[in-house]
């Protein structure tokens, strides 16, 4: 009986070693379950600290989530940190590849910053509740009139409460090796509030995370924080040009840092083959 009870425990490390598909599902399930557990722990802390919904709760969420990357074998390399030291409110825009973006977001999230997210997220159990407590702004992507109304209110809140908002202008996850055309909501928000836009680019996850191929290996994610784009004096007539400018800057940065990441991964893989070493931390140190 003891042997039968131990069999599943022995099977898990064996499958982790031999099956990339098992690793993919194991990491995905662990990620979701652990985030929900962290949210359950964070909920009473946020209520005790702020009494309810408050952007200051993002400090608690940020501190609780930052360790998750180690469990998944991920590392972050950030350039342009100083560009987030801008005073006052601003809009952050970034590309969106998967739910793993949350880890990069929490890695560099500035104080008094929250996000704009799809309305469906609020129903995601403990994660939905902690998002609400963190002041996340929820929009209904299917109703344009509702989304515009929320953005108008968000612009007023940004100025009244001196907060920053993080937006994914592609509007949905994208792992096709580039950026999807930007929706205009983030740019309407920035122009209406007359606050700067700070673009942030995540490198491609394709060297370690492939959803269709069911691969989820260890890897390095590069985050590049680009110079801010001022919107003072702009009107609604400038929004299309502003969106195009931001898209072109971010697309260029995406290809640059993604190519560098791919070259580094290729070099490390070759070095492992040539030396017989298997620890990427040793090879990259």
XYZ file of C-alpha atoms in Angstrom:
285
model
C 0.000 0.000 0.000
C 2.842 2.393 0.815
C 4.352 1.750 -2.615
C 1.040 2.512 -4.350
C 0.700 5.754 -2.404
C 4.227 6.807 -3.375
C 3.792 5.982 -7.069
C 2.108 9.306 -8.069
C 4.802 11.269 -6.206
C 7.495 9.436 -8.138
C 5.618 9.790 -11.411
C 5.456 13.594 -11.300
C 9.247 14.226 -11.387
C 9.615 11.515 -14.034
C 7.053 13.227 -16.270
C 8.611 16.638 -15.561
C 11.884 15.238 -16.877
C 10.547 13.362 -19.914
C 7.383 15.120 -21.148
C 7.335 18.754 -22.302
C 3.535 18.562 -22.616
C 3.221 17.519 -18.966
C 5.546 20.360 -17.946
C 3.386 22.804 -19.907
C 0.141 21.793 -18.197
C 1.766 21.388 -14.783
C 3.229 24.907 -14.875
C 0.009 26.424 -16.223
C -2.141 24.749 -13.553
C 0.340 25.608 -10.811
C 0.446 29.244 -11.959
C -3.340 29.644 -11.886
C -3.768 27.797 -8.581
C -0.913 29.664 -6.875
C -2.178 33.070 -8.040
C -5.643 32.258 -6.697
C -4.130 31.181 -3.377
C -2.046 34.361 -3.185
C -5.178 36.393 -3.908
C -6.989 34.611 -1.068
C -4.152 35.607 1.255
C -4.045 39.187 -0.072
C -7.776 39.926 0.262
C -7.861 40.339 4.069
C -4.538 42.223 4.006
C -5.958 44.756 1.520
C -9.173 45.173 3.509
C -7.227 45.706 6.735
C -4.853 48.190 5.074
C -7.259 50.285 3.046
C -10.746 49.292 4.141
C -11.751 48.245 0.625
C -11.071 49.216 -2.991
C -7.946 51.385 -3.242
C -5.061 51.687 -5.722
C -2.652 51.575 -2.751
C -3.562 47.879 -2.419
C -1.454 47.269 -5.529
C 1.615 47.587 -3.274
C 0.493 44.474 -1.370
C -0.372 42.594 -4.552
C 2.966 43.535 -6.128
C 4.996 42.325 -3.143
C 3.110 39.001 -2.975
C 3.392 38.189 -6.683
C 7.042 39.004 -7.391
C 8.377 35.609 -6.234
C 6.173 33.590 -8.630
C 8.683 33.964 -11.479
C 11.159 31.725 -9.638
C 8.697 28.820 -9.483
C 8.223 29.027 -13.253
C 11.908 29.361 -14.091
C 11.599 32.916 -15.440
C 13.998 35.839 -15.223
C 13.477 39.497 -16.111
C 15.974 41.925 -17.591
C 14.746 45.512 -17.433
C 16.159 48.525 -19.248
C 14.987 52.118 -18.876
C 13.913 51.929 -15.206
C 14.533 55.666 -14.800
C 11.796 56.477 -17.312
C 9.128 55.361 -14.836
C 10.312 57.978 -12.326
C 8.029 60.546 -13.963
C 6.043 62.647 -11.497
C 2.273 62.693 -11.569
C -0.205 60.591 -13.548
C 0.601 58.909 -16.858
C -0.618 56.084 -19.090
C 1.544 52.985 -19.585
C 0.970 50.955 -22.736
C 2.497 47.532 -23.397
C 2.168 44.546 -25.706
C 0.142 41.565 -24.467
C 1.204 37.946 -25.096
C -0.241 35.830 -22.283
C -1.303 35.812 -18.640
C 2.441 35.668 -17.842
C 2.520 39.400 -18.626
C 1.194 39.928 -15.097
C 4.565 38.809 -13.700
C 6.468 41.374 -15.765
C 3.919 44.021 -14.891
C 4.378 43.358 -11.162
C 8.159 43.361 -11.610
C 8.184 47.054 -12.535
C 4.769 48.382 -11.460
C 5.240 51.953 -10.181
C 3.445 53.229 -7.095
C -0.157 54.404 -7.474
C -0.541 52.455 -10.693
C -3.349 50.089 -11.603
C -4.668 48.566 -14.818
C -7.519 48.577 -17.272
C -8.795 45.037 -17.844
C -11.652 43.166 -19.465
C -14.832 42.991 -17.398
C -14.820 39.169 -17.395
C -11.795 39.179 -15.070
C -13.876 40.390 -12.132
C -15.638 37.008 -12.092
C -12.363 35.021 -11.805
C -12.846 33.959 -8.170
C -10.331 35.282 -5.662
C -8.224 36.799 -8.460
C -11.215 38.838 -9.626
C -11.870 40.115 -6.111
C -8.254 41.114 -5.512
C -8.224 42.907 -8.891
C -11.271 44.892 -7.772
C -9.643 45.699 -4.416
C -6.533 46.867 -6.308
C -8.569 49.510 -8.123
C -8.405 47.845 -11.532
C -10.739 49.526 -14.018
C -12.972 47.033 -15.808
C -14.337 47.652 -19.300
C -16.849 45.834 -21.460
C -14.968 45.304 -24.726
C -18.163 44.289 -26.546
C -19.923 47.605 -25.938
C -18.002 50.539 -27.382
C -20.254 53.108 -25.699
C -19.635 51.556 -22.274
C -15.871 51.416 -22.879
C -15.779 55.101 -23.876
C -17.755 56.072 -20.781
C -15.359 54.117 -18.550
C -12.361 55.768 -20.225
C -13.861 59.219 -19.644
C -14.362 58.439 -15.958
C -10.854 56.951 -15.778
C -9.307 60.152 -17.165
C -11.049 62.183 -14.461
C -9.969 59.719 -11.749
C -6.358 59.844 -12.952
C -6.213 63.588 -12.433
C -8.298 63.757 -9.247
C -6.441 60.942 -7.468
C -3.047 61.297 -9.193
C -2.861 57.677 -10.350
C -1.240 55.903 -13.301
C -3.034 53.434 -15.566
C -1.543 50.451 -17.430
C -3.303 49.557 -20.693
C -2.784 46.782 -23.270
C -3.688 48.632 -26.503
C -3.766 45.453 -28.618
C -6.938 44.562 -26.715
C -6.248 40.824 -26.623
C -3.412 38.333 -26.199
C -1.133 37.865 -29.169
C 1.655 35.326 -29.705
C 2.067 35.646 -33.450
C 5.548 37.147 -33.382
C 4.646 40.816 -33.616
C 2.147 43.400 -32.420
C -1.542 43.581 -33.309
C -2.959 46.937 -34.471
C -3.617 49.208 -31.498
C -7.096 50.137 -30.360
C -7.536 53.833 -29.631
C -8.839 53.718 -26.047
C -5.492 54.247 -24.297
C -4.715 57.227 -26.533
C -8.129 58.827 -25.992
C -7.476 58.407 -22.261
C -4.035 60.046 -22.375
C -5.144 62.937 -24.597
C -8.286 63.587 -22.595
C -6.272 63.734 -19.359
C -3.356 65.514 -21.107
C -0.878 63.105 -19.478
C 2.192 61.439 -21.030
C 2.283 57.918 -22.434
C 5.112 55.575 -21.415
C 5.483 52.585 -23.788
C 6.831 49.329 -22.322
C 7.791 46.395 -24.530
C 7.967 42.726 -23.509
C 10.281 40.564 -25.619
C 8.811 37.562 -27.428
C 8.050 34.519 -25.273
C 8.521 32.160 -28.222
C 11.954 30.959 -27.058
C 10.428 29.379 -23.922
C 6.604 29.488 -24.110
C 4.619 28.104 -27.043
C 0.946 27.540 -26.321
C 0.046 25.568 -29.442
C 3.131 23.351 -29.200
C 2.538 22.872 -25.435
C 6.023 24.036 -24.428
C 6.819 25.978 -21.255
C 10.548 26.025 -20.485
C 12.684 28.299 -18.337
C 13.513 31.587 -20.000
C 14.430 35.254 -19.841
C 11.979 38.062 -20.567
C 13.362 41.437 -21.518
C 11.381 44.551 -20.637
C 12.286 47.771 -22.378
C 10.820 51.008 -21.036
C 10.793 53.591 -23.828
C 10.940 57.395 -23.455
C 7.632 59.049 -22.604
C 5.456 60.571 -25.303
C 3.913 63.903 -24.316
C 0.268 64.594 -25.165
C -0.086 68.156 -23.868
C -1.820 70.319 -26.439
C -3.077 67.314 -28.406
C -6.735 66.906 -29.333
C -8.885 64.060 -30.614
C -7.616 64.896 -34.110
C -4.137 63.739 -33.079
C -5.131 60.344 -31.678
C -4.634 58.271 -34.839
C -1.167 59.718 -35.417
C -0.310 59.210 -31.732
C -1.395 55.560 -31.899
C 0.635 55.004 -35.083
C 3.723 56.646 -33.561
C 3.471 54.476 -30.444
C 2.884 51.320 -32.480
C 5.925 51.905 -34.699
C 8.214 52.638 -31.742
C 7.050 49.556 -29.841
C 7.167 47.239 -32.860
C 10.759 48.266 -33.569
C 11.761 47.735 -29.912
C 9.924 44.387 -29.812
C 11.901 42.984 -32.737
C 15.167 44.363 -31.379
C 14.913 42.866 -27.882
C 13.271 39.651 -29.109
C 16.092 38.998 -31.569
C 18.656 39.648 -28.830
C 16.846 37.253 -26.485
C 16.697 34.575 -29.176
C 20.412 34.956 -29.907
C 21.249 34.685 -26.193
C 19.108 31.548 -25.805
C 20.711 30.002 -28.878
C 24.185 30.784 -27.527
C 23.381 29.259 -24.124
C 21.940 26.135 -25.749
C 25.073 25.705 -27.855
C 27.269 26.325 -24.811
C 25.394 23.635 -22.892
C 25.993 21.155 -25.721
C 29.674 22.062 -26.010
C 30.472 22.055 -22.282
C 27.983 19.561 -20.915
C 26.778 22.129 -18.357
C 23.054 22.420 -17.739
C 22.694 25.403 -15.401
C 21.740 28.548 -17.378
C 22.554 30.729 -14.337
C 26.158 29.489 -14.474
C 26.421 29.936 -18.213
C 25.027 33.456 -18.221
C 26.967 34.718 -15.214
